Amino acid sequence: MILAVDPGLHGALAWTDGLALAVRDMPTRRQPVNGKDRLVIDEDGVAQMLRTCRIRTDTLLIEHVNGMPGQSGPAAFTFGYGVGVIVGAAKALGYRVETVAPSRWKGAMAVPADQDGARARASEAWPAYAGLWARKMDDGRAESALMALYGWQVFGRAECSS
């Protein structure tokens, strides 16, 4: 089984064995930051989710990400912190962590470039699960599901054949 993570506050985690799929939204919580109530990644929630899934898999695939042009310093820090939480928790739990550039997995999975491309492509790849990403705001679910399928094709089969 492969666990794939679309990092970020509106990202998701997806597990697959190539046939079945499970998807969960990124655990988040509200926290005061500079006097404002902000949404942040819930470190305990991430750790608990990864701990639970460790029984079924030892490989976590996460996007190799960078800051985005025009992104504010605090937003870039928050995003980077969240990625660090995910990778740190995964490593502490003994996962093998693999990174993949978005262009690589999206190209391999034929994800269209338009904004709804991941949701449309995920519905083609996983028609029985299309309801999971029916809303525009669920694109993180679709991306994690497609990345999990990519991960299964690249890493999962090799794990199972040994």
PDB file of C-alpha atoms in Angstrom:
ATOM      1  CA  MET A   1       0.000   0.000   0.000  1.00  0.00           C
ATOM      2  CA  ILE A   2       1.146   3.550  -0.736  1.00  0.00           C
ATOM      3  CA  LEU A   3       0.324   6.700   1.223  1.00  0.00           C
ATOM      4  CA  ALA A   4       0.455   9.920  -0.814  1.00  0.00           C
ATOM      5  CA  VAL A   5       0.205  13.423   0.585  1.00  0.00           C
ATOM      6  CA  ASP A   6      -0.860  16.612  -1.140  1.00  0.00           C
ATOM      7  CA  PRO A   7       0.624  18.980   1.471  1.00  0.00           C
ATOM      8  CA  GLY A   8      -0.954  22.207   2.551  1.00  0.00           C
ATOM      9  CA  LEU A   9      -3.903  23.355   4.599  1.00  0.00           C
ATOM     10  CA  HIS A  10      -6.396  22.184   1.977  1.00  0.00           C
ATOM     11  CA  GLY A  11      -4.430  19.105   0.982  1.00  0.00           C
ATOM     12  CA  ALA A  12      -5.240  15.495   1.709  1.00  0.00           C
ATOM     13  CA  LEU A  13      -3.761  12.080   2.373  1.00  0.00           C
ATOM     14  CA  ALA A  14      -4.645   9.071   0.210  1.00  0.00           C
ATOM     15  CA  TRP A  15      -3.844   5.361   0.550  1.00  0.00           C
ATOM     16  CA  THR A  16      -4.107   2.760  -2.157  1.00  0.00           C
ATOM     17  CA  ASP A  17      -3.102  -0.779  -2.935  1.00  0.00           C
ATOM     18  CA  GLY A  18      -3.852  -0.153  -6.603  1.00  0.00           C
ATOM     19  CA  LEU A  19      -7.494  -1.252  -6.218  1.00  0.00           C
ATOM     20  CA  ALA A  20      -9.026   0.276  -3.100  1.00  0.00           C
ATOM     21  CA  LEU A  21      -8.652   3.917  -2.096  1.00  0.00           C
ATOM     22  CA  ALA A  22      -9.008   5.828   1.165  1.00  0.00           C
ATOM     23  CA  VAL A  23      -8.756   9.627   1.305  1.00  0.00           C
ATOM     24  CA  ARG A  24      -8.684  11.950   4.312  1.00  0.00           C
ATOM     25  CA  ASP A  25      -8.479  15.726   4.435  1.00  0.00           C
ATOM     26  CA  MET A  26      -5.389  17.243   5.976  1.00  0.00           C
ATOM     27  CA  PRO A  27      -5.969  17.542   9.724  1.00  0.00           C
ATOM     28  CA  THR A  28      -6.164  21.226  10.668  1.00  0.00           C
ATOM     29  CA  ARG A  29      -6.965  23.354  13.695  1.00  0.00           C
ATOM     30  CA  ARG A  30      -7.476  27.022  14.520  1.00  0.00           C
ATOM     31  CA  GLN A  31      -4.620  28.845  16.237  1.00  0.00           C
ATOM     32  CA  PRO A  32      -4.017  32.500  17.110  1.00  0.00           C
ATOM     33  CA  VAL A  33      -1.179  33.875  14.943  1.00  0.00           C
ATOM     34  CA  ASN A  34      -0.173  37.527  15.319  1.00  0.00           C
ATOM     35  CA  GLY A  35      -3.522  38.332  16.901  1.00  0.00           C
ATOM     36  CA  LYS A  36      -5.570  36.605  14.195  1.00  0.00           C
ATOM     37  CA  ASP A  37      -7.282  33.231  14.267  1.00  0.00           C
ATOM     38  CA  ARG A  38      -5.567  31.182  11.541  1.00  0.00           C
ATOM     39  CA  LEU A  39      -6.013  27.699  10.165  1.00  0.00           C
ATOM     40  CA  VAL A  40      -2.869  25.587  10.677  1.00  0.00           C
ATOM     41  CA  ILE A  41      -1.940  21.942  10.154  1.00  0.00           C
ATOM     42  CA  ASP A  42      -2.751  19.915  13.257  1.00  0.00           C
ATOM     43  CA  GLU A  43       0.523  18.224  14.174  1.00  0.00           C
ATOM     44  CA  ASP A  44      -1.141  15.740  16.510  1.00  0.00           C
ATOM     45  CA  GLY A  45      -3.762  14.900  13.889  1.00  0.00           C
ATOM     46  CA  VAL A  46      -1.106  14.259  11.253  1.00  0.00           C
ATOM     47  CA  ALA A  47       0.915  12.085  13.627  1.00  0.00           C
ATOM     48  CA  GLN A  48      -2.159  10.072  14.635  1.00  0.00           C
ATOM     49  CA  MET A  49      -3.200   9.538  11.022  1.00  0.00           C
ATOM     50  CA  LEU A  50       0.302   8.423  10.034  1.00  0.00           C
ATOM     51  CA  ARG A  51       0.589   6.180  13.103  1.00  0.00           C
ATOM     52  CA  THR A  52      -2.704   4.469  12.231  1.00  0.00           C
ATOM     53  CA  CYS A  53      -1.694   3.927   8.610  1.00  0.00           C
ATOM     54  CA  ARG A  54       1.806   2.688   9.414  1.00  0.00           C
ATOM     55  CA  ILE A  55       0.316  -0.769   9.947  1.00  0.00           C
ATOM     56  CA  ARG A  56      -0.596  -1.000   6.251  1.00  0.00           C
ATOM     57  CA  THR A  57       2.293   0.725   4.496  1.00  0.00           C
ATOM     58  CA  ASP A  58       5.870   1.828   4.903  1.00  0.00           C
ATOM     59  CA  THR A  59       6.096   4.263   1.962  1.00  0.00           C
ATOM     60  CA  LEU A  60       4.917   7.862   2.016  1.00  0.00           C
ATOM     61  CA  LEU A  61       4.993   9.843  -1.217  1.00  0.00           C
ATOM     62  CA  ILE A  62       4.876  13.628  -0.935  1.00  0.00           C
ATOM     63  CA  GLU A  63       5.126  16.373  -3.511  1.00  0.00           C
ATOM     64  CA  HIS A  64       8.515  18.034  -3.770  1.00  0.00           C
ATOM     65  CA  VAL A  65       7.366  21.596  -3.265  1.00  0.00           C
ATOM     66  CA  ASN A  66       8.809  25.095  -3.239  1.00  0.00           C
ATOM     67  CA  GLY A  67       7.420  28.501  -2.403  1.00  0.00           C
ATOM     68  CA  MET A  68       5.182  30.038  -5.017  1.00  0.00           C
ATOM     69  CA  PRO A  69       5.961  33.366  -6.715  1.00  0.00           C
ATOM     70  CA  GLY A  70       4.061  36.156  -5.012  1.00  0.00           C
ATOM     71  CA  GLN A  71       3.446  34.113  -1.869  1.00  0.00           C
ATOM     72  CA  SER A  72       3.905  36.121   1.319  1.00  0.00           C
ATOM     73  CA  GLY A  73       6.662  35.232   3.759  1.00  0.00           C
ATOM     74  CA  PRO A  74       4.240  34.069   6.472  1.00  0.00           C
ATOM     75  CA  ALA A  75       2.289  31.944   3.975  1.00  0.00           C
ATOM     76  CA  ALA A  76       5.480  30.341   2.665  1.00  0.00           C
ATOM     77  CA  PHE A  77       6.642  29.645   6.220  1.00  0.00           C
ATOM     78  CA  THR A  78       3.299  28.104   7.164  1.00  0.00           C
ATOM     79  CA  PHE A  79       3.342  25.882   4.092  1.00  0.00           C
ATOM     80  CA  GLY A  80       6.946  24.818   4.667  1.00  0.00           C
ATOM     81  CA  TYR A  81       6.234  24.158   8.337  1.00  0.00           C
ATOM     82  CA  GLY A  82       3.340  21.880   7.382  1.00  0.00           C
ATOM     83  CA  VAL A  83       5.500  19.914   4.955  1.00  0.00           C
ATOM     84  CA  GLY A  84       8.122  19.579   7.693  1.00  0.00           C
ATOM     85  CA  VAL A  85       5.515  18.281  10.148  1.00  0.00           C
ATOM     86  CA  ILE A  86       4.407  15.608   7.676  1.00  0.00           C
ATOM     87  CA  VAL A  87       7.919  14.488   6.713  1.00  0.00           C
ATOM     88  CA  GLY A  88       9.190  14.629  10.310  1.00  0.00           C
ATOM     89  CA  ALA A  89       6.302  12.565  11.659  1.00  0.00           C
ATOM     90  CA  ALA A  90       6.648  10.068   8.808  1.00  0.00           C
ATOM     91  CA  LYS A  91      10.380   9.653   9.393  1.00  0.00           C
ATOM     92  CA  ALA A  92       9.891   9.304  13.162  1.00  0.00           C
ATOM     93  CA  LEU A  93       7.374   6.528  12.516  1.00  0.00           C
ATOM     94  CA  GLY A  94       9.757   4.676  10.199  1.00  0.00           C
ATOM     95  CA  TYR A  95       8.227   5.500   6.823  1.00  0.00           C
ATOM     96  CA  ARG A  96      10.345   5.518   3.714  1.00  0.00           C
ATOM     97  CA  VAL A  97       9.687   9.024   2.383  1.00  0.00           C
ATOM     98  CA  GLU A  98       9.803   9.572  -1.362  1.00  0.00           C
ATOM     99  CA  THR A  99       9.338  12.950  -3.028  1.00  0.00           C
ATOM    100  CA  VAL A 100       8.047  13.595  -6.514  1.00  0.00           C
ATOM    101  CA  ALA A 101       7.825  16.805  -8.508  1.00  0.00           C
ATOM    102  CA  PRO A 102       4.246  17.796  -9.349  1.00  0.00           C
ATOM    103  CA  SER A 103       5.175  17.944 -13.035  1.00  0.00           C
ATOM    104  CA  ARG A 104       6.402  14.327 -12.933  1.00  0.00           C
ATOM    105  CA  TRP A 105       3.376  12.684 -11.331  1.00  0.00           C
ATOM    106  CA  LYS A 106       0.868  14.928 -13.109  1.00  0.00           C
ATOM    107  CA  GLY A 107       2.513  14.180 -16.455  1.00  0.00           C
ATOM    108  CA  ALA A 108       2.560  10.443 -15.780  1.00  0.00           C
ATOM    109  CA  MET A 109      -1.088  10.500 -14.694  1.00  0.00           C
ATOM    110  CA  ALA A 110      -2.162  12.740 -17.633  1.00  0.00           C
ATOM    111  CA  VAL A 111      -3.611  15.424 -15.366  1.00  0.00           C
ATOM    112  CA  PRO A 112      -4.916  18.365 -17.435  1.00  0.00           C
ATOM    113  CA  ALA A 113      -3.451  21.770 -16.566  1.00  0.00           C
ATOM    114  CA  ASP A 114      -6.774  23.532 -16.018  1.00  0.00           C
ATOM    115  CA  GLN A 115      -7.956  24.207 -12.478  1.00  0.00           C
ATOM    116  CA  ASP A 116     -10.429  21.316 -12.415  1.00  0.00           C
ATOM    117  CA  GLY A 117      -8.087  18.940 -14.242  1.00  0.00           C
ATOM    118  CA  ALA A 118      -7.158  16.855 -11.214  1.00  0.00           C
ATOM    119  CA  ARG A 119     -10.783  16.336 -10.207  1.00  0.00           C
ATOM    120  CA  ALA A 120     -11.770  15.322 -13.741  1.00  0.00           C
ATOM    121  CA  ARG A 121      -8.816  12.975 -14.137  1.00  0.00           C
ATOM    122  CA  ALA A 122      -9.329  11.437 -10.686  1.00  0.00           C
ATOM    123  CA  SER A 123     -12.950  10.737 -11.609  1.00  0.00           C
ATOM    124  CA  GLU A 124     -11.726   8.864 -14.697  1.00  0.00           C
ATOM    125  CA  ALA A 125      -9.103   6.909 -12.748  1.00  0.00           C
ATOM    126  CA  TRP A 126     -11.291   6.263  -9.691  1.00  0.00           C
ATOM    127  CA  PRO A 127     -14.951   6.466 -10.896  1.00  0.00           C
ATOM    128  CA  ALA A 128     -16.303   4.708  -7.792  1.00  0.00           C
ATOM    129  CA  TYR A 129     -14.758   7.424  -5.601  1.00  0.00           C
ATOM    130  CA  ALA A 130     -15.698  10.493  -7.684  1.00  0.00           C
ATOM    131  CA  GLY A 131     -17.979  11.779  -4.942  1.00  0.00           C
ATOM    132  CA  LEU A 132     -14.923  12.426  -2.768  1.00  0.00           C
ATOM    133  CA  TRP A 133     -13.844  15.342  -4.960  1.00  0.00           C
ATOM    134  CA  ALA A 134     -17.175  16.538  -6.332  1.00  0.00           C
ATOM    135  CA  ARG A 135     -16.693  20.073  -4.961  1.00  0.00           C
ATOM    136  CA  LYS A 136     -14.096  22.546  -6.299  1.00  0.00           C
ATOM    137  CA  MET A 137     -12.601  22.793  -2.822  1.00  0.00           C
ATOM    138  CA  ASP A 138     -11.858  19.031  -2.854  1.00  0.00           C
ATOM    139  CA  ASP A 139      -9.085  19.253  -5.451  1.00  0.00           C
ATOM    140  CA  GLY A 140      -6.538  18.266  -2.766  1.00  0.00           C
ATOM    141  CA  ARG A 141      -8.391  14.970  -2.360  1.00  0.00           C
ATOM    142  CA  ALA A 142      -8.246  14.361  -6.110  1.00  0.00           C
ATOM    143  CA  GLU A 143      -4.556  15.235  -6.286  1.00  0.00           C
ATOM    144  CA  SER A 144      -3.635  12.963  -3.379  1.00  0.00           C
ATOM    145  CA  ALA A 145      -5.649  10.098  -4.918  1.00  0.00           C
ATOM    146  CA  LEU A 146      -3.894  10.485  -8.271  1.00  0.00           C
ATOM    147  CA  MET A 147      -0.506  10.824  -6.593  1.00  0.00           C
ATOM    148  CA  ALA A 148      -1.220   7.631  -4.624  1.00  0.00           C
ATOM    149  CA  LEU A 149      -2.038   5.797  -7.847  1.00  0.00           C
ATOM    150  CA  TYR A 150       1.191   7.137  -9.378  1.00  0.00           C
ATOM    151  CA  GLY A 151       3.082   6.025  -6.269  1.00  0.00           C
ATOM    152  CA  TRP A 152       1.548   2.571  -6.456  1.00  0.00           C
ATOM    153  CA  GLN A 153       2.610   2.236 -10.079  1.00  0.00           C
ATOM    154  CA  VAL A 154       6.168   3.406  -9.354  1.00  0.00           C
ATOM    155  CA  PHE A 155       6.885   2.118  -5.829  1.00  0.00           C
ATOM    156  CA  GLY A 156       4.052  -0.088  -4.623  1.00  0.00           C
ATOM    157  CA  ARG A 157       4.322  -2.976  -7.025  1.00  0.00           C
ATOM    158  CA  ALA A 158       8.037  -3.288  -6.381  1.00  0.00           C
ATOM    159  CA  GLU A 159       7.367  -3.463  -2.623  1.00  0.00           C
ATOM    160  CA  CYS A 160       4.818  -6.206  -3.048  1.00  0.00           C
ATOM    161  CA  SER A 161       6.889  -8.321  -5.403  1.00  0.00           C
ATOM    162  CA  SER A 162       9.812  -8.710  -3.043  1.00  0.00           C
TER     163      SER A 162
END
